[in-house]
Short mmCIF file of C-alpha atoms and ligand atoms in Angstrom, two decimals:
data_model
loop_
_atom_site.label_atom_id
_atom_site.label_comp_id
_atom_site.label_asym_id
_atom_site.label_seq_id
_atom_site.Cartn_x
_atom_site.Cartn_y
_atom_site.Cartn_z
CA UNK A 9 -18.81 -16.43 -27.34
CA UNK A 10 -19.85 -13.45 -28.80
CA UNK A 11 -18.11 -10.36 -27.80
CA UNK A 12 -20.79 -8.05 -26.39
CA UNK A 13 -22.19 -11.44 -23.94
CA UNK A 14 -21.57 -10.52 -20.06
CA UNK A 15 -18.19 -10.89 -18.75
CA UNK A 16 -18.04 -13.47 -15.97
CA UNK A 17 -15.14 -13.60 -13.89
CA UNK A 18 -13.64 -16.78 -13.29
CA UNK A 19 -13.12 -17.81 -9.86
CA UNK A 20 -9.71 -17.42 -8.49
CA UNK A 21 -7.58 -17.27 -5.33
CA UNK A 22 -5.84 -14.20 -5.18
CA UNK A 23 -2.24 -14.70 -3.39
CA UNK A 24 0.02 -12.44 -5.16
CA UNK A 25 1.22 -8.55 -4.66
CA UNK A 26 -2.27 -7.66 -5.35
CA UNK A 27 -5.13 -7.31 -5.59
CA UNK A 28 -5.89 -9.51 -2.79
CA UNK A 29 -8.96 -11.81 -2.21
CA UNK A 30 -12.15 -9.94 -1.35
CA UNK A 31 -14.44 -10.77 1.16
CA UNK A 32 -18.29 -11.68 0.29
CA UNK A 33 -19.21 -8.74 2.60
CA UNK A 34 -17.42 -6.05 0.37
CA UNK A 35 -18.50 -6.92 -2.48
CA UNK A 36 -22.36 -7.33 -1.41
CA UNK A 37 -21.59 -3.24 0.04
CA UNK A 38 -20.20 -2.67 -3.78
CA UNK A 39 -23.25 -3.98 -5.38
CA UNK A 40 -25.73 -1.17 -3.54
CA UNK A 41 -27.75 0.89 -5.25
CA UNK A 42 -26.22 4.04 -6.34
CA UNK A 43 -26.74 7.21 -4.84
CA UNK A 44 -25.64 10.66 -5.75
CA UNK A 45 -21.76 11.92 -4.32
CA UNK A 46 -23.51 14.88 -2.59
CA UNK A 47 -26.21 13.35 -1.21
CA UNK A 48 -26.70 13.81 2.46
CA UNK A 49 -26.35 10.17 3.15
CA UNK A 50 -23.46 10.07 0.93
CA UNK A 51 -21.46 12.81 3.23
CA UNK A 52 -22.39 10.61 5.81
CA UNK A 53 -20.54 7.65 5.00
CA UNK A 54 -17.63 10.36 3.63
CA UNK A 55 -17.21 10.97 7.60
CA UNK A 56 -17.58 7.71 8.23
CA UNK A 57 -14.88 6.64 6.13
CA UNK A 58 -12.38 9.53 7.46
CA UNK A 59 -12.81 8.51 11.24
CA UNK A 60 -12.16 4.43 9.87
CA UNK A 61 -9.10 5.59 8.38
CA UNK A 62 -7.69 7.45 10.99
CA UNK A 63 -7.81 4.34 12.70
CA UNK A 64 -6.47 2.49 10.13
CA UNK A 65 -3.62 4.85 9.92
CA UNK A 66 -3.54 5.28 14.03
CA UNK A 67 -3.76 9.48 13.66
CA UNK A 68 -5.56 12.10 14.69
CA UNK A 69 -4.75 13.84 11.60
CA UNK A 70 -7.88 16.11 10.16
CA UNK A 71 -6.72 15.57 6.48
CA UNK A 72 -7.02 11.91 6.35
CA UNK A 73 -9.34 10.69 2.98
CA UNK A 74 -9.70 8.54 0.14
CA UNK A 75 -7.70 9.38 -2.68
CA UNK A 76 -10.60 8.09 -5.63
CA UNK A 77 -7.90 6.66 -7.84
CA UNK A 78 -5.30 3.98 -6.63
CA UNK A 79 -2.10 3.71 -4.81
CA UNK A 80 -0.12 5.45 -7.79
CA UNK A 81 -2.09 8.61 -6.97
CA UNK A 82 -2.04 8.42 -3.67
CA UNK A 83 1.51 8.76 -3.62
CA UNK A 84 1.06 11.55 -6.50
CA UNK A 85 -1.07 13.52 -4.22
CA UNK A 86 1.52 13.29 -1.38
CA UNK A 87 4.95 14.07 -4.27
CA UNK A 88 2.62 16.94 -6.20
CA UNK A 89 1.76 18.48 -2.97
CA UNK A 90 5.01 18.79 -1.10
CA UNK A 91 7.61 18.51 -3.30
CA UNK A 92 7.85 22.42 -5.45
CA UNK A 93 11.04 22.89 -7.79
CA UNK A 94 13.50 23.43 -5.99
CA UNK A 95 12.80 21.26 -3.13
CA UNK A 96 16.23 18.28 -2.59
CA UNK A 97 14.11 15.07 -1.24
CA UNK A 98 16.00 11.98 -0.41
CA UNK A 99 14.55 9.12 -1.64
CA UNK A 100 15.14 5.57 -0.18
CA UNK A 101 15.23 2.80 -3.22
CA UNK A 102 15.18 -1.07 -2.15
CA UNK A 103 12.88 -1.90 -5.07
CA UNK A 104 10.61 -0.90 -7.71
CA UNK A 105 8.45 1.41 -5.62
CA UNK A 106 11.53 3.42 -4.42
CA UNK A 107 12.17 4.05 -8.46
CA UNK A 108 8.81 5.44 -9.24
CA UNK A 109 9.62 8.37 -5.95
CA UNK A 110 12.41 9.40 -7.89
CA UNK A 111 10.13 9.71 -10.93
CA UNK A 112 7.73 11.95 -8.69
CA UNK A 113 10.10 13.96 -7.66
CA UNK A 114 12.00 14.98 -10.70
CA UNK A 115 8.37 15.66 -12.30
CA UNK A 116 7.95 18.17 -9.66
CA UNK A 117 11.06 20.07 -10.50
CA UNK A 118 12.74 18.37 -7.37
CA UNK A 119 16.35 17.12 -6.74
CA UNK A 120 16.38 13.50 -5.61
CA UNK A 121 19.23 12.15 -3.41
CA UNK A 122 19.19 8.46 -3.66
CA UNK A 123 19.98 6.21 -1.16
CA UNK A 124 20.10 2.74 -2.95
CA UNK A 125 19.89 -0.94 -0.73
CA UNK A 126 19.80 -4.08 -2.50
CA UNK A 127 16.54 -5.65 -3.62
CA UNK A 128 15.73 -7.89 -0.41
CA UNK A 129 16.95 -5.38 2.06
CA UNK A 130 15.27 -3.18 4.26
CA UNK A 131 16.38 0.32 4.19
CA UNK A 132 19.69 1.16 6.15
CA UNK A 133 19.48 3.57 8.57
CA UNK A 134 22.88 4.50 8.55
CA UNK A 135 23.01 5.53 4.70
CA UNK A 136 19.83 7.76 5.72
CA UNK A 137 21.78 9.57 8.53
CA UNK A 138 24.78 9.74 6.01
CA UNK A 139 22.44 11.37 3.34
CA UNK A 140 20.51 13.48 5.55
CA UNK A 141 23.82 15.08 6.83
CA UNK A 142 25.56 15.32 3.58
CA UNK A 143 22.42 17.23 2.33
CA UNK A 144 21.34 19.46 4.98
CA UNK A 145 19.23 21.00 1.79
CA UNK A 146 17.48 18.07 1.88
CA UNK A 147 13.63 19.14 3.29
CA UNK A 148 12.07 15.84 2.59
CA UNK A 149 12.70 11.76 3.22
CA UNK A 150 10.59 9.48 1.23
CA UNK A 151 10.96 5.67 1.77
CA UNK A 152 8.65 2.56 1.39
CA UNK A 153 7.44 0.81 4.65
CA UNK A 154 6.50 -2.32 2.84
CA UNK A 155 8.07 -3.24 -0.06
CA UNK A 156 5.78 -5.07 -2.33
CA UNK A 157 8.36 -5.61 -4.98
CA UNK A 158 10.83 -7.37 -2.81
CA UNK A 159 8.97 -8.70 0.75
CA UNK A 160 11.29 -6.09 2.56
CA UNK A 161 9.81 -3.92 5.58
CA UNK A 162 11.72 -1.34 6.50
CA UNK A 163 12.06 0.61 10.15
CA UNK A 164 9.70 3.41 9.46
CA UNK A 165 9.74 4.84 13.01
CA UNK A 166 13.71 5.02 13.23
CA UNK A 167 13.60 6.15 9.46
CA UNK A 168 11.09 8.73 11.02
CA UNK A 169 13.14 9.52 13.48
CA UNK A 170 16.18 10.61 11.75
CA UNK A 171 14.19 12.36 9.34
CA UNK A 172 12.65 15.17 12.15
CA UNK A 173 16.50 15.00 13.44
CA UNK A 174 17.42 16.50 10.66
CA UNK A 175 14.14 19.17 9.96
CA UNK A 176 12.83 16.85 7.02
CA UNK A 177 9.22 15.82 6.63
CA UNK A 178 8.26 12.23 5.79
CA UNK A 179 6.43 10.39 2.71
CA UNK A 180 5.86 7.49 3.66
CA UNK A 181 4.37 4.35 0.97
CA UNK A 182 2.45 2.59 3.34
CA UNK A 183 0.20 0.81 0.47
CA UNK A 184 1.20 -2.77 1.73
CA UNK A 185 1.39 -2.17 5.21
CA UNK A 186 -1.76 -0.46 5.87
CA UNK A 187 -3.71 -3.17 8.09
CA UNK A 188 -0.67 -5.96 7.55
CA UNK A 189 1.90 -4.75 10.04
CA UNK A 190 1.96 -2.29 13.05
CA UNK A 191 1.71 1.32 11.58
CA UNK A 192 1.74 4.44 13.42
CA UNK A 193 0.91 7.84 11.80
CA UNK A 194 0.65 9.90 15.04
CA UNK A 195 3.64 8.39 16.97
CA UNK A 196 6.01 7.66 14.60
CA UNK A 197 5.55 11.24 13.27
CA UNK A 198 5.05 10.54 9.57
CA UNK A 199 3.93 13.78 7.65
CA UNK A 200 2.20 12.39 4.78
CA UNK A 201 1.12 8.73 4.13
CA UNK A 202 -0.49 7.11 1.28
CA UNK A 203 -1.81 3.23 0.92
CA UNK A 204 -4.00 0.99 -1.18
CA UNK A 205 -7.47 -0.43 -0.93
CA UNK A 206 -6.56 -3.85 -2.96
CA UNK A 207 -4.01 -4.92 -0.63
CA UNK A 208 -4.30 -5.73 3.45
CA UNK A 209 -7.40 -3.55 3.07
CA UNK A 210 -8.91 -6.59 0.54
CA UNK A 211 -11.20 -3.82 -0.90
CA UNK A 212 -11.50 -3.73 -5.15
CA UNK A 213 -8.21 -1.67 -6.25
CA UNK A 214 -8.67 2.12 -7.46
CA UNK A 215 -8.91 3.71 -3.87
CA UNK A 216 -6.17 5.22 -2.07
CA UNK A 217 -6.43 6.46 1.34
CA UNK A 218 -3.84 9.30 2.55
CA UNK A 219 -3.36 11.35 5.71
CA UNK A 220 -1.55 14.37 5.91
CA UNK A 221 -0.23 15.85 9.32
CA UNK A 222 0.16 19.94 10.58
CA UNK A 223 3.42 20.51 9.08
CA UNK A 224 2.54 18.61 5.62
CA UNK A 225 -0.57 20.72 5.56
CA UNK A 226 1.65 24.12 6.66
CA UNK A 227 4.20 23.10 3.23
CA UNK A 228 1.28 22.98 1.21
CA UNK A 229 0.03 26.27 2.26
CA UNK A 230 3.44 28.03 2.37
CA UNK A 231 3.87 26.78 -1.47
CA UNK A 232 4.67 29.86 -3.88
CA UNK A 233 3.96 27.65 -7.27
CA UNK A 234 0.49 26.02 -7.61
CA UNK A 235 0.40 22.52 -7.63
CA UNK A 236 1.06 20.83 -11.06
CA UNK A 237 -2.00 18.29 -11.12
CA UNK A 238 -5.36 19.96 -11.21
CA UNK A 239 -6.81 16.76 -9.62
CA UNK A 240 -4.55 15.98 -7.03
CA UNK A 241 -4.32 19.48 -5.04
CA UNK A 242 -4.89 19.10 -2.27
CA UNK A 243 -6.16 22.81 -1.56
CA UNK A 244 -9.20 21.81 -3.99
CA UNK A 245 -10.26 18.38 -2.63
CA UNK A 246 -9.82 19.84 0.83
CA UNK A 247 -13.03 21.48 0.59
CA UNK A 248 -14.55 18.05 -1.42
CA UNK A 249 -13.90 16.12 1.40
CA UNK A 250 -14.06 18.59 4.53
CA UNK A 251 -17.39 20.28 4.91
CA UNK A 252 -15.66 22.62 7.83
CA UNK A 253 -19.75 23.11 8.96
CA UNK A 254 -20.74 24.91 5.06
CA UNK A 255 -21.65 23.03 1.83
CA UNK A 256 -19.06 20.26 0.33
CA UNK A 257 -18.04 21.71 -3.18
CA UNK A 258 -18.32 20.08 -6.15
CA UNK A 259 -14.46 18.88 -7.31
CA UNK A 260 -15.08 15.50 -8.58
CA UNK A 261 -17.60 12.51 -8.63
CA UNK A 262 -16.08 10.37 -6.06
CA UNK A 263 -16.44 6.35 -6.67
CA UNK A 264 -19.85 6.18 -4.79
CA UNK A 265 -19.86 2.24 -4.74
CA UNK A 266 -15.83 1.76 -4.59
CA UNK A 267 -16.79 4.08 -1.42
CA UNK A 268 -19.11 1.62 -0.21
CA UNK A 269 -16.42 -0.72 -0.59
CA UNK A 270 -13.45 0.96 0.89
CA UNK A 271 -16.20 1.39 4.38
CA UNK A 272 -17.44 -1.71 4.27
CA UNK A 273 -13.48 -3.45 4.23
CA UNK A 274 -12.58 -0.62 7.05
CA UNK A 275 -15.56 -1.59 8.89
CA UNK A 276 -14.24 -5.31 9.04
CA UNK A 277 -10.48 -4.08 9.79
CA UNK A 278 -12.40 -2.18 12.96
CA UNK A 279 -14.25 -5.24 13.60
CA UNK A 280 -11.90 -7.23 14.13
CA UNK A 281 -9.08 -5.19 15.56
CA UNK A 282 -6.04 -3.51 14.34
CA UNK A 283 -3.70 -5.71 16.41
CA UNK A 284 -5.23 -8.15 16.05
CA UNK A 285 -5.55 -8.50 12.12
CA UNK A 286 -1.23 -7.71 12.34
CA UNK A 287 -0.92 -10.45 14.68
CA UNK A 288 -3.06 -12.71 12.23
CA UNK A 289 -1.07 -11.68 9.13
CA UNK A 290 2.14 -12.72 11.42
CA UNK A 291 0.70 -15.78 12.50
CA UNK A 292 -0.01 -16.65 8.79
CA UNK A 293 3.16 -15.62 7.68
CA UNK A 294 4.76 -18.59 10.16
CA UNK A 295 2.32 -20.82 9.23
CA UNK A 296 2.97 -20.43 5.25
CA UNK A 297 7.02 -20.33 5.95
CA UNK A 298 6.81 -23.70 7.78
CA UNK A 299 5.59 -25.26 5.05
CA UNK A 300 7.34 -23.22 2.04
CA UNK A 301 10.42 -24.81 3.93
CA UNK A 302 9.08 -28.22 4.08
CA UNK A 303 8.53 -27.66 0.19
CA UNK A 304 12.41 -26.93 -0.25
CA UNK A 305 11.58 -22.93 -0.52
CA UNK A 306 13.61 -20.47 0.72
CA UNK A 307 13.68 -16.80 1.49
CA UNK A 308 14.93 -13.94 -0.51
CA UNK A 309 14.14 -11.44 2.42
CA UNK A 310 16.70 -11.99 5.54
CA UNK A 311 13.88 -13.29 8.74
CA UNK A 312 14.55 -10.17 11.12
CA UNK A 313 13.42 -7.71 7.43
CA UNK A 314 10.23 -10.29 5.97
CA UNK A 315 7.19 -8.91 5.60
CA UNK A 316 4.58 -11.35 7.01
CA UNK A 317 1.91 -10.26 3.90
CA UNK A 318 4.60 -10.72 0.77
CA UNK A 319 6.99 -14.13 1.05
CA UNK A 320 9.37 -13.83 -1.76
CA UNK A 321 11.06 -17.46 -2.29
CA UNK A 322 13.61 -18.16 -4.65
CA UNK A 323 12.58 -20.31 -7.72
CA UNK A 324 13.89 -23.89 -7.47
CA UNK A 325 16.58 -24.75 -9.85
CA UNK A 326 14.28 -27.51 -10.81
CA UNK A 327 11.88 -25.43 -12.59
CA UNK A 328 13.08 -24.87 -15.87
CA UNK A 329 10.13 -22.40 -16.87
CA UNK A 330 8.59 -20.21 -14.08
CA UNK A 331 5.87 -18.47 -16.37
CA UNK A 332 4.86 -21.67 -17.47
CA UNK A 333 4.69 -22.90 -13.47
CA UNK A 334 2.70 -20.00 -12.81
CA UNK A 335 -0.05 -20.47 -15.52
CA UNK A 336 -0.75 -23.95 -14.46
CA UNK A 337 -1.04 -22.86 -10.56
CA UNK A 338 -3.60 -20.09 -12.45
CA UNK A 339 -5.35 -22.91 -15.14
CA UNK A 340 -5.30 -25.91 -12.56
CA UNK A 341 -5.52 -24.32 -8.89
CA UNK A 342 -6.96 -21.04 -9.71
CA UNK A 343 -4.21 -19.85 -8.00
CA UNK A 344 -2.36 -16.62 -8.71
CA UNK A 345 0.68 -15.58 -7.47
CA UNK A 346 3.21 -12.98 -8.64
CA UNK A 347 6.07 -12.79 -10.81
CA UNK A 348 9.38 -11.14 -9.74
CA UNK A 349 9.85 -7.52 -11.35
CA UNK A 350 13.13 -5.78 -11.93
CA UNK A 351 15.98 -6.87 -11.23
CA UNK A 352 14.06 -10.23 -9.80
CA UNK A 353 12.17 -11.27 -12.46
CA UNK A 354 12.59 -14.82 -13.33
CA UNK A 355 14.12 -15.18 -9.64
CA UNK A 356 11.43 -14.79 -7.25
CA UNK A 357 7.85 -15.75 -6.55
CA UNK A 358 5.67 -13.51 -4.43
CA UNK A 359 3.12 -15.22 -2.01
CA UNK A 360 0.63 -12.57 -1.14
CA UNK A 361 -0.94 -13.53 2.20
CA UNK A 362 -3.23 -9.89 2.52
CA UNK A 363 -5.82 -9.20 4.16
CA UNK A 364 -8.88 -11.78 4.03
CA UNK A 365 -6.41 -13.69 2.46
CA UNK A 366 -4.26 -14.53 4.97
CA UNK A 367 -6.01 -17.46 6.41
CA UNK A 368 -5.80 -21.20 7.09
CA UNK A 369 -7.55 -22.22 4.14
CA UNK A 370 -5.10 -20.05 1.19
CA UNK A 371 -2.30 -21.25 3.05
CA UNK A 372 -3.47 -24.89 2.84
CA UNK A 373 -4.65 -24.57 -1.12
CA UNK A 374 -0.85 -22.80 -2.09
CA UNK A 375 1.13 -25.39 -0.23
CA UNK A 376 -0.77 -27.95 -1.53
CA UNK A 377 -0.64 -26.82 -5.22
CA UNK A 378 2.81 -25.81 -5.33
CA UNK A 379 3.33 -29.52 -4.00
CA UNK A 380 1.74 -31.06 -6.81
CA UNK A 381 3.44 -29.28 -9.39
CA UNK A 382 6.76 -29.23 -7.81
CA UNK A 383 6.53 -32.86 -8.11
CA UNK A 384 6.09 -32.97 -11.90
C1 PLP B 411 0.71 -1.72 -5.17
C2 PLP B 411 1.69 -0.68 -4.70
C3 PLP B 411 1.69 0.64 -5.19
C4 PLP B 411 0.80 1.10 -6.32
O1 PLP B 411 -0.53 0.92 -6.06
P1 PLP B 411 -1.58 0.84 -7.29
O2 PLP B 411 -2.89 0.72 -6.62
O3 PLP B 411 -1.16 -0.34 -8.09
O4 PLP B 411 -1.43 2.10 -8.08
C5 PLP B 411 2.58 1.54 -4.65
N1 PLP B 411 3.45 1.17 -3.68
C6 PLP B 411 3.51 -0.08 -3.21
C7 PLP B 411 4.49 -0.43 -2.15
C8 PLP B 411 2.63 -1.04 -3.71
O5 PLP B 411 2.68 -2.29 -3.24
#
């Protein structure tokens, strides 16, 4: 094949941590013509896709918009924005995503309080209200709702909770919950929120929708350092994506067709109903655990803490080489699923059941592949 023929994608079933499987509909909206990013019918859809989110996210929140990069910016924007040196967050770790907040913060000149579960584990409660009142510096709590690394979901209302107990505003990773499991901007109180388009969203990756609340915004505006990313202040793609009845100004060339994407996938989640696409992911969830037992499987993630969109099971003993497993679920089934990282590589598998993909017919083509080569 020569190198400069057209790249053609081989078919595949997408059941890991992400990206997930993407509807026909999404990526017909993708394919569009191309318009410009300030074109009146451009700002249309902009709104559009602000009032989808904020029922995606369940808030009422004005500052609610697609971050036009993916989930690792999105939860730059909120860190870059609201943390300023100085600032003592406590940051909840149960996983890989828990590591990279501690990152973020430090790169903002902040002081980050750990509060470390085991990988598996939801985040305890009790070591919050321990941190929070042995740092009563402490002005923010980060934590992960859905941990994509481990199949954990934490309590992100009583985390919430105990957070606004203690005067501390809330960043919340809500990249594999958004449109998975119940999630509730407004009354849980989050301040700032960021997710993913590749995951229960099954939109392409590269898009990350945030939402920012009153007392988020007020920390931004109080701030006495500018923010350290150029990009990613927030007080210059406010007036990108908020018109406020004048001309949008220029900041950056959003995405257009990811855009048309992103709506399109929102559109669906609308269509079919918040509660009701959690209930389906739950339902799923069931459906796939029945038979991962049947299979011999079992559970990293305790029942009462599982995550209905990420089943991590514990490789069987029998399989001697789980990379090896995994490329011939990829070569023969066109399956993929994921790999453990960290501290559970070579461990765990992850079954990604997001989005579209959490149906009858992925459930029926992983049990039935992981059945055939379990057998070998
Ligand atoms: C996937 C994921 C991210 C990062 O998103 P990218 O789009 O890969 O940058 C962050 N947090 C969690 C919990 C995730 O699952």
């Amino acid at each position: 094949m020569p190198a400069s023929s057209s790249f053609m994608p081989p078919k595949r079933t997408l059941m890991g941590p992400g990206p997930s499987d993407v509807p026909d509909r999404v990526l017909a909206a993708l394919a569009q013509p191309t318009i410009g990013h300030l074109d009146p019918a451009f700002q249309g859809l902009m709104e559009d896709i602000k009032a989808l989110l904020k029922y995606a996210f369940q808030t009422e929140n004005r500052l609610t918009f697609p971050v036009s990069a993916p989930g690792s910016a999105g939860m730059e924007t909120c860190f870059v924005n609201l943390v300023e040196p100085g600032d003592t967050v406590i940051v909840c770790q149960n996983g890989a995503f828990g590591g990279r907040m501690k990152e973020n913060v430090e790169r903002c000149g902040g002081t980050a309080v750990m509060v470390m579960d085991d990988w598996g584990r939801a985040v305890s409660p009790a070591k919050v209200e321990a941190a929070l009142k042995a740092h009563p510096e402490a002005n923010i709590l980060a934590f992960v709702h859905a941990e994509t690394s481990t199949g954990a979901l934490s309590d992100a209302e009583t985390l919430c909770r105990l957070a606004q107990d203690h005067d501390c505003l809330t960043i919340v990773d809500a990249v594999t919950s958004l449109g998975g499991v119940p999630l509730y901007v407004d009354k849980w109180g989050i301040d700032a929120v960021y997710s993913g388009s590749q995951k229960c969203l099954s939109c392409p990756p590269g898009i990350s929708p945030v939402s920012f609340g009153d007392r988020a915004i007020a920390k931004i505006r109080a701030r006495t350092t500018k923010v350290q990313s150029w990009f990613l202040d927030l007080n210059l793609v406010m007036d990108y994506w908020e018109s406020n009845g004048g001309a949008r100004s220029y900041h950056h060339t959003a995405p257009v067709n990811a855009m048309y994407a992103l709506h399109e996938s929102l559109v669906m989640l609308k269509e079919e109903g918040l509660e009701n696409a959690w209930a389906r992911h739950q339902t799923m969830h069931e459906k796939l655990r029945d038979g991962l037992k049947e299979l011999g499987l079992t559970y990293l993630v305790p029942a009462p803490e599982r995550l209905p969109q990420l089943n991590s099971v514990m490789i069987p003993d029998t399989v001697t080489d789980e990379a090896a497993f995994r490329s011939a679920l990829l070569t023969d089934h066109n399956l993929e699923i994921g790999a453990g990282l960290g501290t559970l590589a070579g461990k765990v598998w992850r079954i990604g059941l997001m989005g579209y993909g959490a149906s009858d017919k992925n459930i029926a083509l992983c049990l039935n592949a992981l059945r055939t080569l379990l057998r070998r």
